[in-house]
Amino acid sequence: MTLSYVHTPKFVSTSLHIMTCLEVPVHIFGIYIILWKTPESMKSVKWSMFNLHIWSMSLDLTVSLFTSPFVLFPAIAGFPLGLLKEFGVPAAAQAFLVVSIFAGVGVSILAIFENRFYVLFAGNTVWRFIRIPVLFVNYALCFLFFIPPYLTIPEQRVALEEVYRKLPSDLPPSITNGPVFVLATDATYALISIFLITCFIIGEIAMCIFFIWLNTKCLAKRIHLSRTTLKMQRKFLNALHVQMYTPLIILIVPLVYIAYSVYFNVYDQASNNLCLIMISFHGLASTTVMVLIHKSYREACIDIFCIKTQYKTNPIPESRRNSFVTYVPRSKIRDDVIVVSHQITY
């Protein structure tokens, strides 16, 4: 079997370490932007965005730096190349950590949309008493759902023989001589566990989005919200949708390929390696989109990097120079909440 450099563990290790060097400064900058540059207008969503950023950063660094897995799909096997291996952390524990953080990213996306629903519509309902326990249960499930596959890890000698029967017989020594760990010889438990947690989280996200849409529509009809208010609200929610869906798509693409590879027993080591690199790229993309999509963050970046824009100003007519004008700073306008009867609903 003739393999290129892209097929090798060295390619995975080098690529993921380069990704780490790119990710760390960007993630630190993202933390700074969220904590110190979030304006008053986005105060209610600040900590939810910070929570998502931390989970996304954790997934990136776990894949690219701490575990750096070299996977052998369609076999549920591989070996780690990262920092945790140097500290003697078992491969099984590293696999458990990666899939748990994957689920944590999903729940943190759910928390963003739940926060929008709570702030806009449910602040004075019974939901304010149960929202924290519900989110706690979701985060607990992140570290519980993969226990069945973890507890059924097979005896490694027999499992390795079965794995090598699935893979091409002429694999290079760089792969066969590696400390290959087999998580499962039958992917049923792993796939069912991942499928159930995925459906559960996506279902909750879809419910939050639906209730936000339904309540916004009903509220607009009932109290005749102005077009400006609705436009501001939709603009903010659309920005959140773009921020959430862009990294989510980046994660879904490799996951779909992995499911395809396992189900149809397709082995392509180059594709396996590229999937891991794409997964480690998701947090970098998430931070970049967050900074670009929200106007306040974008303007903060322009100020930080000293990009000046010249604006032409029109002179004020003489007849208006002495008139009294009430000026409301843009930072004081809450564009992330619905304004009803001149009162802000928090």
Coordinates of C-alpha atoms in Angstrom, one line a residue:
M1 CA 0.0 0.0 0.0
T2 CA 1.6 3.3 -1.2
L3 CA 0.8 6.1 1.2
S4 CA 1.7 9.8 0.9
Y5 CA 2.8 12.1 3.8
V6 CA -0.9 13.0 4.3
H7 CA -1.6 9.5 5.4
T8 CA 1.0 9.3 8.2
P9 CA 0.9 10.0 11.9
K10 CA 3.6 12.6 11.4
F11 CA 1.3 14.6 9.2
V12 CA -1.4 14.6 11.9
S13 CA 0.9 15.5 14.7
T14 CA 2.6 18.3 12.8
S15 CA -0.7 19.8 11.4
L16 CA -2.4 19.7 14.8
H17 CA 0.5 21.4 16.5
I18 CA 0.5 24.1 13.9
M19 CA -3.2 24.5 14.5
T20 CA -2.4 24.9 18.2
C21 CA 0.0 27.8 17.6
L22 CA -2.8 29.5 15.5
E23 CA -5.6 28.8 18.0
V24 CA -4.1 29.9 21.3
P25 CA -3.6 33.6 20.5
V26 CA -7.0 33.8 18.7
H27 CA -8.8 32.1 21.7
I28 CA -7.1 34.4 24.2
F29 CA -8.1 37.4 22.1
G30 CA -11.7 36.0 22.0
I31 CA -11.7 35.8 25.8
Y32 CA -10.5 39.4 26.0
I33 CA -13.1 40.7 23.6
I34 CA -16.0 38.9 25.4
L35 CA -15.0 39.9 28.9
W36 CA -13.8 43.5 28.4
K37 CA -15.3 44.6 25.1
T38 CA -18.9 43.3 25.4
P39 CA -21.1 46.5 25.3
E40 CA -24.0 47.2 27.6
S41 CA -26.3 46.3 24.7
M42 CA -25.1 42.7 24.8
K43 CA -24.9 42.3 28.5
S44 CA -27.6 39.7 28.8
V45 CA -25.8 37.3 26.4
K46 CA -22.2 37.9 27.6
W47 CA -21.8 34.9 29.9
S48 CA -23.5 32.5 27.6
M49 CA -21.1 33.5 24.8
F50 CA -18.2 33.2 27.2
N51 CA -19.4 29.7 28.2
L52 CA -19.6 28.7 24.5
H53 CA -16.1 30.1 23.8
I54 CA -14.6 28.2 26.7
W55 CA -16.1 24.9 25.5
S56 CA -15.1 25.5 21.9
M57 CA -11.6 26.4 23.0
S58 CA -11.4 23.2 25.1
L59 CA -12.4 21.0 22.2
D60 CA -9.8 22.6 19.9
L61 CA -7.0 22.3 22.4
T62 CA -8.0 18.8 23.5
V63 CA -7.9 17.5 19.9
S64 CA -5.0 19.5 18.6
L65 CA -2.7 19.6 21.7
F66 CA -3.7 17.2 24.5
T67 CA -4.8 14.1 22.5
S68 CA -3.8 14.6 18.8
P69 CA -5.6 11.3 17.9
F70 CA -4.6 9.2 14.9
V71 CA -7.7 7.3 14.1
L72 CA -8.2 4.2 11.9
F73 CA -11.9 4.5 10.9
P74 CA -13.9 2.3 10.0
A75 CA -12.3 0.5 12.9
I76 CA -13.1 2.2 16.2
A77 CA -9.4 2.3 17.0
G78 CA -6.3 4.5 16.9
F79 CA -3.6 5.9 19.1
P80 CA -2.9 9.3 20.7
L81 CA 0.0 11.5 19.8
G82 CA -0.6 14.4 22.1
L83 CA 0.6 15.8 25.4
L84 CA -1.6 13.6 27.6
K85 CA 0.2 10.5 26.3
E86 CA 3.5 11.9 27.7
F87 CA 1.8 12.0 31.1
G88 CA 0.7 8.4 30.9
V89 CA -3.1 9.1 30.5
P90 CA -4.7 6.0 29.1
A91 CA -6.0 6.1 25.6
A92 CA -9.5 5.1 26.8
A93 CA -9.7 8.1 29.1
Q94 CA -8.5 10.4 26.3
A95 CA -11.2 9.1 24.0
F96 CA -13.9 9.6 26.7
L97 CA -12.7 13.1 27.3
V98 CA -12.9 14.1 23.6
V99 CA -16.5 12.8 23.1
S100 CA -17.6 14.4 26.4
I101 CA -16.3 17.8 25.3
F102 CA -17.9 17.3 21.9
A103 CA -21.3 17.0 23.7
G104 CA -20.4 20.0 26.0
V105 CA -20.0 22.2 22.9
G106 CA -23.5 21.2 21.8
V107 CA -25.0 22.0 25.2
S108 CA -23.3 25.4 25.3
I109 CA -24.9 26.2 22.0
L110 CA -28.2 25.1 23.5
A111 CA -27.5 27.5 26.5
I112 CA -27.1 30.4 24.1
F113 CA -30.6 29.9 22.6
E114 CA -32.1 29.1 26.0
N115 CA -30.7 32.4 27.3
R116 CA -32.4 34.3 24.5
F117 CA -35.7 32.6 25.2
Y118 CA -35.4 33.3 29.0
V119 CA -34.4 37.0 28.6
L120 CA -37.0 37.8 26.0
F121 CA -40.0 35.9 27.1
A122 CA -39.6 33.7 30.2
G123 CA -38.1 36.0 32.8
N124 CA -41.3 36.2 34.8
T125 CA -42.5 32.6 34.3
V126 CA -41.9 29.3 36.1
W127 CA -39.0 28.6 33.7
R128 CA -36.7 30.9 35.7
F129 CA -36.8 28.3 38.6
I130 CA -36.1 25.2 36.5
R131 CA -33.7 26.5 33.8
I132 CA -30.6 26.0 35.9
P133 CA -31.4 22.4 36.9
V134 CA -32.3 21.6 33.2
L135 CA -28.9 22.9 32.0
F136 CA -27.2 21.1 34.8
V137 CA -28.8 17.8 33.7
N138 CA -27.7 18.5 30.1
Y139 CA -24.1 19.1 31.1
A140 CA -24.1 16.0 33.4
L141 CA -25.3 13.9 30.4
C142 CA -22.2 15.1 28.5
F143 CA -20.1 13.0 30.9
L144 CA -22.5 10.1 31.3
F145 CA -23.7 9.2 27.8
F146 CA -20.5 7.5 26.7
I147 CA -20.2 5.3 29.8
P148 CA -21.8 2.2 28.1
P149 CA -19.1 2.1 25.3
Y150 CA -16.4 2.9 27.9
L151 CA -17.4 0.0 30.1
T152 CA -17.5 -2.5 27.2
I153 CA -13.9 -1.9 25.9
P154 CA -12.7 -5.3 24.6
E155 CA -9.6 -7.3 25.4
Q156 CA -7.0 -5.6 23.3
R157 CA -5.1 -8.6 21.9
V158 CA -8.2 -10.2 20.4
A159 CA -9.6 -6.8 19.4
L160 CA -6.5 -5.9 17.5
E161 CA -6.6 -9.1 15.4
E162 CA -10.2 -8.2 14.4
V163 CA -9.2 -4.6 13.6
Y164 CA -6.4 -5.7 11.3
R165 CA -8.8 -7.9 9.5
K166 CA -10.9 -4.9 8.7
L167 CA -8.0 -2.8 7.5
P168 CA -5.7 -3.3 4.5
S169 CA -3.1 -6.0 5.1
D170 CA -0.2 -3.8 3.7
L171 CA -0.4 -1.0 6.2
P172 CA 3.0 0.8 6.7
P173 CA 5.0 0.2 9.9
S174 CA 4.3 3.8 11.1
I175 CA 0.7 2.6 11.7
T176 CA 1.1 -1.1 12.6
N177 CA 3.9 -0.3 15.1
G178 CA 1.9 2.3 16.9
P179 CA 0.3 1.6 20.2
V180 CA -3.1 1.0 18.6
F181 CA -6.0 1.1 21.1
V182 CA -9.3 -0.5 20.2
L183 CA -12.3 1.3 21.8
A184 CA -14.8 -1.2 20.3
T185 CA -14.9 -4.1 17.8
D186 CA -18.7 -3.5 17.4
A187 CA -19.6 0.1 16.9
T188 CA -23.2 -0.4 18.0
Y189 CA -22.9 0.9 21.6
A190 CA -20.7 3.9 20.5
L191 CA -22.9 4.9 17.6
I192 CA -26.2 4.5 19.6
S193 CA -24.8 6.6 22.5
I194 CA -23.6 9.4 20.1
F195 CA -26.8 9.3 18.1
L196 CA -29.0 9.6 21.2
I197 CA -27.1 12.5 22.7
T198 CA -27.0 14.3 19.4
C199 CA -30.7 14.0 18.8
F200 CA -31.4 15.0 22.4
I201 CA -29.3 18.2 22.2
I202 CA -30.4 19.2 18.6
G203 CA -34.1 18.6 19.7
E204 CA -33.7 21.0 22.6
I205 CA -32.0 23.6 20.4
A206 CA -34.8 23.3 17.8
M207 CA -37.4 23.7 20.6
C208 CA -35.8 26.9 21.8
I209 CA -35.6 28.4 18.3
F210 CA -39.2 27.5 17.7
F211 CA -40.4 29.1 20.9
I212 CA -38.4 32.2 20.3
W213 CA -39.9 32.5 16.8
L214 CA -43.5 31.8 18.0
N215 CA -43.4 34.2 20.9
T216 CA -41.9 37.0 18.8
K217 CA -44.6 36.5 16.2
C218 CA -47.4 36.5 18.8
L219 CA -46.0 39.4 20.7
A220 CA -45.7 41.5 17.5
K221 CA -49.3 40.8 16.6
R222 CA -50.6 41.5 20.1
I223 CA -48.9 44.8 20.9
H224 CA -48.0 45.9 17.4
L225 CA -44.3 46.2 17.8
S226 CA -42.6 48.8 15.6
R227 CA -40.8 47.7 12.5
T228 CA -37.6 49.1 14.0
T229 CA -37.9 47.0 17.1
L230 CA -38.6 43.9 15.2
K231 CA -35.7 44.6 12.8
M232 CA -33.3 45.1 15.6
Q233 CA -34.4 41.9 17.3
R234 CA -34.2 39.8 14.1
K235 CA -30.8 41.3 13.3
F236 CA -29.4 40.2 16.6
L237 CA -30.9 36.7 16.5
N238 CA -29.7 36.3 12.9
A239 CA -26.2 37.1 14.0
L240 CA -26.5 34.5 16.7
H241 CA -27.7 31.9 14.2
V242 CA -24.7 32.6 11.9
Q243 CA -22.4 32.4 14.9
M244 CA -23.8 29.1 16.1
Y245 CA -24.3 27.4 12.7
T246 CA -20.9 28.1 11.1
P247 CA -18.8 26.1 13.6
L248 CA -21.6 23.5 13.9
I249 CA -21.4 22.8 10.2
I250 CA -17.6 22.5 10.5
L251 CA -18.2 19.8 13.1
I252 CA -21.0 18.0 11.3
V253 CA -19.1 17.5 8.0
P254 CA -16.3 15.3 9.5
L255 CA -18.9 13.5 11.8
V256 CA -21.0 12.6 8.7
Y257 CA -17.9 11.2 7.0
I258 CA -16.9 9.2 10.0
A259 CA -20.4 7.7 10.3
Y260 CA -20.3 6.9 6.5
S261 CA -16.9 5.3 6.9
V262 CA -17.9 3.1 9.8
Y263 CA -21.3 2.1 8.3
F264 CA -19.9 1.2 4.9
N265 CA -16.6 -0.1 6.1
V266 CA -14.6 2.4 4.0
Y267 CA -10.9 3.0 5.0
D268 CA -9.2 6.2 3.8
Q269 CA -6.5 7.3 6.2
A270 CA -6.0 10.7 4.5
S271 CA -9.7 11.5 4.9
N272 CA -9.5 10.3 8.6
N273 CA -6.6 12.7 9.2
L274 CA -8.2 15.6 7.4
C275 CA -11.4 15.1 9.5
L276 CA -9.4 15.4 12.7
I277 CA -7.8 18.6 11.5
M278 CA -11.2 20.1 10.5
I279 CA -12.6 19.3 13.9
S280 CA -9.7 21.1 15.6
F281 CA -10.4 24.1 13.3
H282 CA -13.9 24.6 14.5
G283 CA -13.1 26.8 17.6
L284 CA -10.9 29.0 15.5
A285 CA -13.7 29.5 13.0
S286 CA -16.2 30.1 15.9
T287 CA -14.1 32.9 17.4
T288 CA -13.5 34.5 14.1
V289 CA -17.2 34.5 13.1
M290 CA -18.1 35.8 16.6
V291 CA -15.8 38.8 16.2
L292 CA -16.9 39.6 12.6
I293 CA -20.6 39.0 12.9
H294 CA -21.4 41.2 15.9
K295 CA -21.0 44.9 15.2
S296 CA -19.8 45.8 18.7
Y297 CA -17.0 43.3 18.6
R298 CA -16.1 44.2 15.1
E299 CA -15.8 47.9 16.0
A300 CA -13.8 47.0 19.1
C301 CA -11.3 45.1 16.8
I302 CA -11.1 48.1 14.5
D303 CA -10.3 50.3 17.5
I304 CA -7.7 47.8 18.8
F305 CA -5.9 47.4 15.6
C306 CA -6.0 51.2 14.8
I307 CA -7.9 51.0 11.6
K308 CA -9.2 54.5 11.1
T309 CA -12.1 55.4 8.8
Q310 CA -12.7 58.9 7.6
Y311 CA -16.3 60.1 7.7
K312 CA -17.6 63.1 5.8
T313 CA -19.8 65.2 8.0
N314 CA -22.5 67.6 6.8
P315 CA -22.7 71.0 8.4
I316 CA -25.6 71.6 10.8
P317 CA -28.0 74.2 9.4
E318 CA -28.0 77.5 11.2
S319 CA -31.7 77.1 12.0
R320 CA -31.0 73.9 14.0
R321 CA -27.8 74.9 15.8
N322 CA -29.6 76.3 18.8
S323 CA -32.2 73.6 19.1
F324 CA -32.1 71.2 22.0
V325 CA -31.3 67.6 21.0
T326 CA -31.5 64.6 23.3
Y327 CA -28.7 62.2 22.4
V328 CA -28.9 58.5 23.4
P329 CA -25.5 56.8 23.1
R330 CA -25.6 53.6 20.9
S331 CA -24.1 51.6 23.8
K332 CA -27.2 52.4 25.9
I333 CA -29.6 51.0 23.4
R334 CA -30.4 47.4 24.3
D335 CA -30.7 45.7 20.8
D336 CA -30.7 42.3 22.4
V337 CA -34.1 42.7 24.1
I338 CA -37.6 43.5 23.1
V339 CA -38.8 47.0 24.0
V340 CA -42.5 47.0 25.0
S341 CA -44.3 50.2 25.9
H342 CA -41.1 52.1 26.5
Q343 CA -39.9 49.5 29.0
I344 CA -37.2 47.0 28.5
T345 CA -38.0 43.4 29.2
Y346 CA -35.0 41.7 30.9

